[in-house]
PDB file of C-alpha atoms in Angstrom:
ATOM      1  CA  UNK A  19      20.535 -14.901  -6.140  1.00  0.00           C
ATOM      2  CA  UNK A  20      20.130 -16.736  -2.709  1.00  0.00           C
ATOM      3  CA  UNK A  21      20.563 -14.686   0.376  1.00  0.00           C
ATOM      4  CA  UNK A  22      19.513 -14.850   3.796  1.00  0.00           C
ATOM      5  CA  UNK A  23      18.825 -11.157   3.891  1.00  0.00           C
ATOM      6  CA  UNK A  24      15.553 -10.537   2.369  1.00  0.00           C
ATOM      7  CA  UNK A  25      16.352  -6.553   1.729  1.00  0.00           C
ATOM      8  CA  UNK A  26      19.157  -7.359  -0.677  1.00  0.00           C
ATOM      9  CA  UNK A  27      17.164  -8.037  -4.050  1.00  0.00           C
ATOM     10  CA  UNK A  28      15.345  -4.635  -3.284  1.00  0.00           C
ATOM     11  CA  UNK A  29      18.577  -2.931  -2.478  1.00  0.00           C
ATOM     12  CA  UNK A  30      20.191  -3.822  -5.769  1.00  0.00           C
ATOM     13  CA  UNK A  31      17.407  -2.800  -7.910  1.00  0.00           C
ATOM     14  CA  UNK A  32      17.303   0.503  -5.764  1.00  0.00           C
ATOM     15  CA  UNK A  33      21.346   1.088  -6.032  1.00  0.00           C
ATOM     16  CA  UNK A  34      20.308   0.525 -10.096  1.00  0.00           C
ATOM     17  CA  UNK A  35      17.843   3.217 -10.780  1.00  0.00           C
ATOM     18  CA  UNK A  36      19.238   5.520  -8.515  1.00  0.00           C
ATOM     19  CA  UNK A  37      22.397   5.874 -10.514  1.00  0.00           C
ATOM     20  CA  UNK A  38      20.139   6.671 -13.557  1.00  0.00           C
ATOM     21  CA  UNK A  39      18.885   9.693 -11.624  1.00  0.00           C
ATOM     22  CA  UNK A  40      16.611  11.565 -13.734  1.00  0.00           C
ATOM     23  CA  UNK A  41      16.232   8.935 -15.977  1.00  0.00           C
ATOM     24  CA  UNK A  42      14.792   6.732 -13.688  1.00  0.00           C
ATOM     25  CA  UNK A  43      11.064   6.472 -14.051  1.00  0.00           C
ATOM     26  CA  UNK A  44      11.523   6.410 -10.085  1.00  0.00           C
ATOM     27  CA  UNK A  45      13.466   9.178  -9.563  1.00  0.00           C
ATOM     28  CA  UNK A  46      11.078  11.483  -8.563  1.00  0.00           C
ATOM     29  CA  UNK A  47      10.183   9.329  -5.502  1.00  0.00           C
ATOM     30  CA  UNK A  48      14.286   8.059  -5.123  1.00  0.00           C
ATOM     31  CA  UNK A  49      15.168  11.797  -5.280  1.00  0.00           C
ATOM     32  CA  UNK A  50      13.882  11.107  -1.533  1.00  0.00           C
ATOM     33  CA  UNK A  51      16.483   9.030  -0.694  1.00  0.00           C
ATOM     34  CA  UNK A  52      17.844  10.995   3.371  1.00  0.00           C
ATOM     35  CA  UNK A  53      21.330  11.799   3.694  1.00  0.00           C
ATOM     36  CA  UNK A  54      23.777  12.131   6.850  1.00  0.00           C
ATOM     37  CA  UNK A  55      22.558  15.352   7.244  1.00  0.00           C
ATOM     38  CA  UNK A  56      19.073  14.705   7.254  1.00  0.00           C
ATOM     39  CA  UNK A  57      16.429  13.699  10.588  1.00  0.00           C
ATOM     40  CA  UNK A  58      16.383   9.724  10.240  1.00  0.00           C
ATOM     41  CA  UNK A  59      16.937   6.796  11.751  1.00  0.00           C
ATOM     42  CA  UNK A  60      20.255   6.732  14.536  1.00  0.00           C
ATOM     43  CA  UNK A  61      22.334   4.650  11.451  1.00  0.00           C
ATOM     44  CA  UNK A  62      22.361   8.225   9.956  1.00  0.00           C
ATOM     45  CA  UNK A  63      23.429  10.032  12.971  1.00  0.00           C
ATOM     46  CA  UNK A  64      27.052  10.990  13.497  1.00  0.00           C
ATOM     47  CA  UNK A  65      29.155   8.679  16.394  1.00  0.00           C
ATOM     48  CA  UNK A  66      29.089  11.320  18.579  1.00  0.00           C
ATOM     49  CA  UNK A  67      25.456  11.873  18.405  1.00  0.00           C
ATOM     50  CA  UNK A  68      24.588   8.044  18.880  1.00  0.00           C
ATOM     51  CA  UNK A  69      26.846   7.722  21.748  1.00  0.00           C
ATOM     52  CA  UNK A  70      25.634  10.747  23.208  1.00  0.00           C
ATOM     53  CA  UNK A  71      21.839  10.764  22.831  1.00  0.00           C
ATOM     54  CA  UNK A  72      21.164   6.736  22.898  1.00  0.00           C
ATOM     55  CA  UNK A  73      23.500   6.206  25.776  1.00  0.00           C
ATOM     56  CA  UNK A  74      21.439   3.852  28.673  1.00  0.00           C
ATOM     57  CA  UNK A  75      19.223   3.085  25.581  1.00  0.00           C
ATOM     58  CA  UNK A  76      20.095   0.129  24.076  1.00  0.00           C
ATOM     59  CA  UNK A  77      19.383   1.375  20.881  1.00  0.00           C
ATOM     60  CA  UNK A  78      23.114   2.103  20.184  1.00  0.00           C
ATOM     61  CA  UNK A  79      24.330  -1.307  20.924  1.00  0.00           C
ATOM     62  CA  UNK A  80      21.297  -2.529  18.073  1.00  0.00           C
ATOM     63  CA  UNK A  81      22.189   0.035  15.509  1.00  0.00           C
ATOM     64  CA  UNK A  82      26.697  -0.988  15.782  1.00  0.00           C
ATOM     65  CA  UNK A  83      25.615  -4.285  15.026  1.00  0.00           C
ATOM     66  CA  UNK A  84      23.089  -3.000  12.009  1.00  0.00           C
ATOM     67  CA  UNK A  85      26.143  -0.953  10.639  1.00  0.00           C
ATOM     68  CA  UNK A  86      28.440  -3.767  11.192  1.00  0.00           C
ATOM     69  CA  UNK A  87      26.099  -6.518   8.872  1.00  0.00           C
ATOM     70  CA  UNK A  88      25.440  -3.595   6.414  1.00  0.00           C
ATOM     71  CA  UNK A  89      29.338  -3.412   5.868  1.00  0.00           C
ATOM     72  CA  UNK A  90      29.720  -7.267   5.911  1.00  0.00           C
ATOM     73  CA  UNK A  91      26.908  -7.751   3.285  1.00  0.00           C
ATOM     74  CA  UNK A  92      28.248  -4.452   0.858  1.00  0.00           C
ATOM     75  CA  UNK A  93      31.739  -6.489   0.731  1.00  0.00           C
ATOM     76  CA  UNK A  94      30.717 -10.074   0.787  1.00  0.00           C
ATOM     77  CA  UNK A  95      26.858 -10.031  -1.605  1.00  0.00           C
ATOM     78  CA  UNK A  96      26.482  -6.346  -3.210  1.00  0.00           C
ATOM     79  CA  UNK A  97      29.841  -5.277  -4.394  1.00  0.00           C
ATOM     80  CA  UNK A  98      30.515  -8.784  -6.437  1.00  0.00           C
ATOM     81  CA  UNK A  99      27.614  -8.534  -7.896  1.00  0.00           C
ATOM     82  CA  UNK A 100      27.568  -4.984  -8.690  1.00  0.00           C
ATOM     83  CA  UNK A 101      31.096  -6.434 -10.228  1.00  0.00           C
ATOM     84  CA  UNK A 102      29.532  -9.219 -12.411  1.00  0.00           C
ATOM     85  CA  UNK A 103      26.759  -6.803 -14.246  1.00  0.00           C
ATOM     86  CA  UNK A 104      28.729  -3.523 -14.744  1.00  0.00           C
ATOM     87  CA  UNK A 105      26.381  -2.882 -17.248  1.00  0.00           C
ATOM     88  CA  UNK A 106      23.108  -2.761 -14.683  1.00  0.00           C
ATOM     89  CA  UNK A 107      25.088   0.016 -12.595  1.00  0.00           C
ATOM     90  CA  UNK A 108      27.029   1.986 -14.943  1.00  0.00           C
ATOM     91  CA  UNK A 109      27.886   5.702 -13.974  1.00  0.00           C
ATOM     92  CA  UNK A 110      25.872   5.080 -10.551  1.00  0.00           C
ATOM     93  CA  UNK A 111      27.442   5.876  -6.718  1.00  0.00           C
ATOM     94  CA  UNK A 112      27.432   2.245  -5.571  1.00  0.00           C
ATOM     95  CA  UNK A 113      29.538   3.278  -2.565  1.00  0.00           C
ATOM     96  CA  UNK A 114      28.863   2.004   1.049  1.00  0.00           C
ATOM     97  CA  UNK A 115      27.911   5.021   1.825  1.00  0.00           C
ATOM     98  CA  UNK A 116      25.125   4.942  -0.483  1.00  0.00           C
ATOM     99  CA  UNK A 117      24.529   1.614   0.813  1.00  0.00           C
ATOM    100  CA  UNK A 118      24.062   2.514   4.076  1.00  0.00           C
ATOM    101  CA  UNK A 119      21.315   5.054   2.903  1.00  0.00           C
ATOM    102  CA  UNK A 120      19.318   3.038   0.800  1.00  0.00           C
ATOM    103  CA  UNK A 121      19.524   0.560   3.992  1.00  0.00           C
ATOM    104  CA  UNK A 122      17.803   3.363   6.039  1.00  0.00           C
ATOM    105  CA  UNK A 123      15.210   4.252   2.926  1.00  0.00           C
ATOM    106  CA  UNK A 124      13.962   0.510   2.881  1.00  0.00           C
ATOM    107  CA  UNK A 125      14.192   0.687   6.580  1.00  0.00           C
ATOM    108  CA  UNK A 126      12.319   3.334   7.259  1.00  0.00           C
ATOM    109  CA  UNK A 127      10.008   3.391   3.808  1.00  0.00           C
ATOM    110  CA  UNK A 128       9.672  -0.379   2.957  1.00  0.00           C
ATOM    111  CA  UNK A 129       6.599  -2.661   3.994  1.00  0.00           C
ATOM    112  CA  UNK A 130       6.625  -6.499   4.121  1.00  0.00           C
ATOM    113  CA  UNK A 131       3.307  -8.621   3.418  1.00  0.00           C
ATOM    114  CA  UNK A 132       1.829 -10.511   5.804  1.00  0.00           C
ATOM    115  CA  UNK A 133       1.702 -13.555   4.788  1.00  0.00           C
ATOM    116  CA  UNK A 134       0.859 -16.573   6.600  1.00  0.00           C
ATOM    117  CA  UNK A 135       1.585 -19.579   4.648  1.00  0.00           C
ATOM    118  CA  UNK A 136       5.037 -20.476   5.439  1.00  0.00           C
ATOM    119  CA  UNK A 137       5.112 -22.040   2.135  1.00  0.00           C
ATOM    120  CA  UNK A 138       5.219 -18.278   0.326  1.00  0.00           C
ATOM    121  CA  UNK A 139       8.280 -16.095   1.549  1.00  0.00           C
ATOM    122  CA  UNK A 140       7.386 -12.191   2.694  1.00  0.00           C
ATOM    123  CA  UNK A 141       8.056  -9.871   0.022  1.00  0.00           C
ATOM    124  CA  UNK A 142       9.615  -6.546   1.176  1.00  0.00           C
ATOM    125  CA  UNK A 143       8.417  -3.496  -0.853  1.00  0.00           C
ATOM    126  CA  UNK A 144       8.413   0.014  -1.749  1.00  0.00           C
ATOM    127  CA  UNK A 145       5.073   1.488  -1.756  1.00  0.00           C
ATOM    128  CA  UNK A 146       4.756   5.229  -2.744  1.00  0.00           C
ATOM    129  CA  UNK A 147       2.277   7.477  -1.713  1.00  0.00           C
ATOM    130  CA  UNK A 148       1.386   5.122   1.172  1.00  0.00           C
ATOM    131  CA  UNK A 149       5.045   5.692   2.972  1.00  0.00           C
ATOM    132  CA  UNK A 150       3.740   9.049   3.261  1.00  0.00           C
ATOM    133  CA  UNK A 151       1.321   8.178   6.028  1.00  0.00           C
ATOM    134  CA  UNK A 152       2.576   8.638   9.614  1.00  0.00           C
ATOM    135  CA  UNK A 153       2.835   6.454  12.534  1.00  0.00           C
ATOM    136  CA  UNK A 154       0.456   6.695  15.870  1.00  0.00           C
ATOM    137  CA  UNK A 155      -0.589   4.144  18.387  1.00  0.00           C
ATOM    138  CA  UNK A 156      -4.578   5.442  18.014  1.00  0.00           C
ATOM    139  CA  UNK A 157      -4.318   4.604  13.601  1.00  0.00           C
ATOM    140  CA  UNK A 158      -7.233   5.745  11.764  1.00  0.00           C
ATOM    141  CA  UNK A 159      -5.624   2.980   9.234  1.00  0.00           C
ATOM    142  CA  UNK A 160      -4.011   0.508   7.899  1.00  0.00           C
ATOM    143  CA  UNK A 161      -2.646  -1.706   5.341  1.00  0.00           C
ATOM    144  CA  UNK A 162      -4.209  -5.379   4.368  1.00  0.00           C
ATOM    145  CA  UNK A 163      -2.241  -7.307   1.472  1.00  0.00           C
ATOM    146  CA  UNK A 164      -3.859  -9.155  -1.282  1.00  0.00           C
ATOM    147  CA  UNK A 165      -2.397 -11.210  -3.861  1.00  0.00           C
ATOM    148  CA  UNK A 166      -1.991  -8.517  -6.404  1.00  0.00           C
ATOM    149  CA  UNK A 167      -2.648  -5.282  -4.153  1.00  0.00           C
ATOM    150  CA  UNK A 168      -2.876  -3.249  -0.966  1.00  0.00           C
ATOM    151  CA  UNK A 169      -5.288  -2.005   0.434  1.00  0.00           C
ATOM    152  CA  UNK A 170      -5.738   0.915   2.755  1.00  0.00           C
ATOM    153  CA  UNK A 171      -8.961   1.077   4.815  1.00  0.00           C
ATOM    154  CA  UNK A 172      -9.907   3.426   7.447  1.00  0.00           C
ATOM    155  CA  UNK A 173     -10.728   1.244  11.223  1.00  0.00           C
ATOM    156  CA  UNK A 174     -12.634   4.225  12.628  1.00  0.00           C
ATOM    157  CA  UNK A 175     -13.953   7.805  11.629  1.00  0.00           C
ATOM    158  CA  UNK A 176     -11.543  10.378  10.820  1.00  0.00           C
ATOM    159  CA  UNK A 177     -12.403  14.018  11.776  1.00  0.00           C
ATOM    160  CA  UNK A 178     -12.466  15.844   8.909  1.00  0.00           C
ATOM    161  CA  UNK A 179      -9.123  18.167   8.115  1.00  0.00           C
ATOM    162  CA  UNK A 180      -7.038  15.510  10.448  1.00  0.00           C
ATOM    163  CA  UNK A 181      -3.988  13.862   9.589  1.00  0.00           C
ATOM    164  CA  UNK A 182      -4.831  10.331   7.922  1.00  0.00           C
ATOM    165  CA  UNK A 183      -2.601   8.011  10.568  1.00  0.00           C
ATOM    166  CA  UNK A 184      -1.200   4.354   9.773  1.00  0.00           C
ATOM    167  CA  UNK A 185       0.747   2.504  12.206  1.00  0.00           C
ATOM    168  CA  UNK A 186       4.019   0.499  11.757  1.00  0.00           C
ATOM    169  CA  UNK A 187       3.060  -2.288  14.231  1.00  0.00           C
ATOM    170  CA  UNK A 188       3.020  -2.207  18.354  1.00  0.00           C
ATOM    171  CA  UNK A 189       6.366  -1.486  18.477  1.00  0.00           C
ATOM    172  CA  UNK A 190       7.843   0.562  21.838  1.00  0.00           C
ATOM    173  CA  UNK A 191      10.018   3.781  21.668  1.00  0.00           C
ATOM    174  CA  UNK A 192      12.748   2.256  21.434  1.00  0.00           C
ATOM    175  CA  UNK A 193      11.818   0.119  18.303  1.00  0.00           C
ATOM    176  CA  UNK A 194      10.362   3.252  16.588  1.00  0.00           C
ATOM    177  CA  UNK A 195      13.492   4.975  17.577  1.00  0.00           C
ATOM    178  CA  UNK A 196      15.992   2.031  16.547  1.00  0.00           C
ATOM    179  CA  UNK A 197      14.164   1.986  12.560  1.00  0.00           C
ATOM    180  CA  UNK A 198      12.538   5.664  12.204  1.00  0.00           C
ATOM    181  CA  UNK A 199      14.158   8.014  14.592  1.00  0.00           C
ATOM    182  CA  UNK A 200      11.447   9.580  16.413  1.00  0.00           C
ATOM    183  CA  UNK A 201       9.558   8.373  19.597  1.00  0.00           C
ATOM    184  CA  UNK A 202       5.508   8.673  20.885  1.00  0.00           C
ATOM    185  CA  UNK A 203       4.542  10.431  23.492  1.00  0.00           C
ATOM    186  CA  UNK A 204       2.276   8.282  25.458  1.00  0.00           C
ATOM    187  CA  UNK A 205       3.144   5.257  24.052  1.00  0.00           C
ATOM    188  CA  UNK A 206       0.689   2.481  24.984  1.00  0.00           C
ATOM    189  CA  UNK A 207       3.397  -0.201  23.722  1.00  0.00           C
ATOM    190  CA  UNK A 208       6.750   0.990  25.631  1.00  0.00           C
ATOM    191  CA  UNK A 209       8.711  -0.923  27.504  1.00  0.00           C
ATOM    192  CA  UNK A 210      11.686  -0.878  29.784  1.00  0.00           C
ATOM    193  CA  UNK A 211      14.618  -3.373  29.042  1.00  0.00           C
ATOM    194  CA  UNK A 212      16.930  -3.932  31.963  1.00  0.00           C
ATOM    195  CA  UNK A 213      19.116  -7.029  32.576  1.00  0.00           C
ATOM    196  CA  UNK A 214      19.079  -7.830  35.952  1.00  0.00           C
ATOM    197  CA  UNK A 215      20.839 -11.579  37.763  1.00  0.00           C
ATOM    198  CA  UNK A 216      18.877 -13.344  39.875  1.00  0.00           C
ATOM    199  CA  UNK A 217      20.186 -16.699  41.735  1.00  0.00           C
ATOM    200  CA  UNK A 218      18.171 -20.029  39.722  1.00  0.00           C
ATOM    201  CA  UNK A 219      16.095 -20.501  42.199  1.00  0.00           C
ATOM    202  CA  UNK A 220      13.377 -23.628  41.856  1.00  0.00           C
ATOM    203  CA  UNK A 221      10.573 -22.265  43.969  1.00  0.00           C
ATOM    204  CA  UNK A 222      11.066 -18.693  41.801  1.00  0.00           C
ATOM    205  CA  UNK A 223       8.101 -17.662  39.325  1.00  0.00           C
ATOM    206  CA  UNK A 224       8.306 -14.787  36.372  1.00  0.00           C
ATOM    207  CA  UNK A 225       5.335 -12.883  36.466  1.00  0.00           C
ATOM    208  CA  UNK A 226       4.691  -9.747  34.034  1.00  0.00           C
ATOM    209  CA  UNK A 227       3.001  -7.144  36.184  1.00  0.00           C
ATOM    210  CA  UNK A 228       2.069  -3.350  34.608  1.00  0.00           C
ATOM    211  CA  UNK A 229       2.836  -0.117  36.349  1.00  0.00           C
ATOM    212  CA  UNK A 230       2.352   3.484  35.068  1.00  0.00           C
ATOM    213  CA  UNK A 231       1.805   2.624  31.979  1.00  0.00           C
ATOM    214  CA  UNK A 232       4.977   0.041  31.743  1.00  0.00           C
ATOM    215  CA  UNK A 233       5.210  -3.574  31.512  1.00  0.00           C
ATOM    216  CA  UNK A 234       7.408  -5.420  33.662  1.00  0.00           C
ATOM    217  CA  UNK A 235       8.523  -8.395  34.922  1.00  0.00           C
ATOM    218  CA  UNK A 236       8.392  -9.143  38.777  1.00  0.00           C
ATOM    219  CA  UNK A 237      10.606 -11.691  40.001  1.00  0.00           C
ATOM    220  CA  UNK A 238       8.275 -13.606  43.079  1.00  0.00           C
ATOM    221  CA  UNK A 239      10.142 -16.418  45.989  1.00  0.00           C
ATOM    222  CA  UNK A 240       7.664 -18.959  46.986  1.00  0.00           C
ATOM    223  CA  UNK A 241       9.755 -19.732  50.081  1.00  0.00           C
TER     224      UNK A 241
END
């Protein structure tokens, strides 16, 4: 099946076993799957909530357009071919609904390998156990691929009794909040997005500048 969304393959096997439930060698771990009610990313949150708490964000804007492909590919990829092997998904919830949450499982759960040869396309995965490690800026670890396995090694000491902590990439607030729903204090990566018009102006230079702690942009006239 050819797709331009690199989830789908993983969502269909997930939609699969989940249906079997208990009989799923993977339930277990799928028995994880969060609900509307649970903390998650914003897709999970009710309209009011979004609109409400991600107002002046941006974050809402990115997660109506998320909702809005999620919909498009359930009716145009995921539904016919749910359709074509009733067999593969009999007596499972195959709603959009259920979509939707397996959307926010891989999004929030799933890693993609880092590979560099653009010959070999980036497989996105499920890896229990290691989805259980939490995000921070200052990682004690993190994840290298290999052609047949991860690997998890430690980058610096780790007191004993502390939390083991990966990272998910130097992503700002608003990143972390758009895929996981939480935020860091402190965060060495923020940023602050603004869109701001300024007359072309040929004697005009972008520079990035920093300032407590935030990267910007200053806007400098040569004239």
């Amino acid at each position: 099946m050819r797709t331009g969304n690199s989830w789908i393959p993983l969502l269909l096997a997930l939609l699969a076993e989940t249906g079997k439930k208990s009989l799923s060698f993977w339930w277990p771990y799928l028995s994880l799957v969060p609900s509307e009610t649970a903390v998650g990313p914003p897709h999970l949150w009710s309209p009011e909530e979004r609109s409400q708490l991600l107002q002046g964000t941006g974050v809402g804007e990115r997660v109506q357009r998320d909702l809005a492909n999620m919909e498009r590919d359930y009716h145009s990829i995921v539904l016919p071919f749910i359709q074509r092997h009733p067999l593969l998904y009999q007596g499972s919830e195959h709603s959009l609904q259920m979509y939707r949450d397996l959307v926010c499982l891989v999004m929030s759960y799933s890693f993609t390998d880092s590979a560099e040869d653009d010959d070999v396309s980036r497989q996105t995965m499920m890896v229990p156990f290691v989805d259980l490690l939490n995000h921070h800026s200052q990682h004690h670890a993190e994840l290298r691929f290999h052609s047949s396995y991860l690997q998890l090694v430690a980058i610096r000491d780790i007191p004993q009794g502390s939390e083991v902590m990966n990272t998910y990439g130097p992503l700002s607030n608003a990143s972390l909040l758009h895929a996981y729903g939480f935020t860091e204090e402190g965060n060495p990566h923020d940023v602050v997005s603004d869109i701001i018009t300024i007359p072309e102006c040929v004697f005009c230079q972008i520079l990035p500048i920093q300032q407590n702690g935030y990267r910007l942009s200053a806007h400098l006239c040569r004239l």
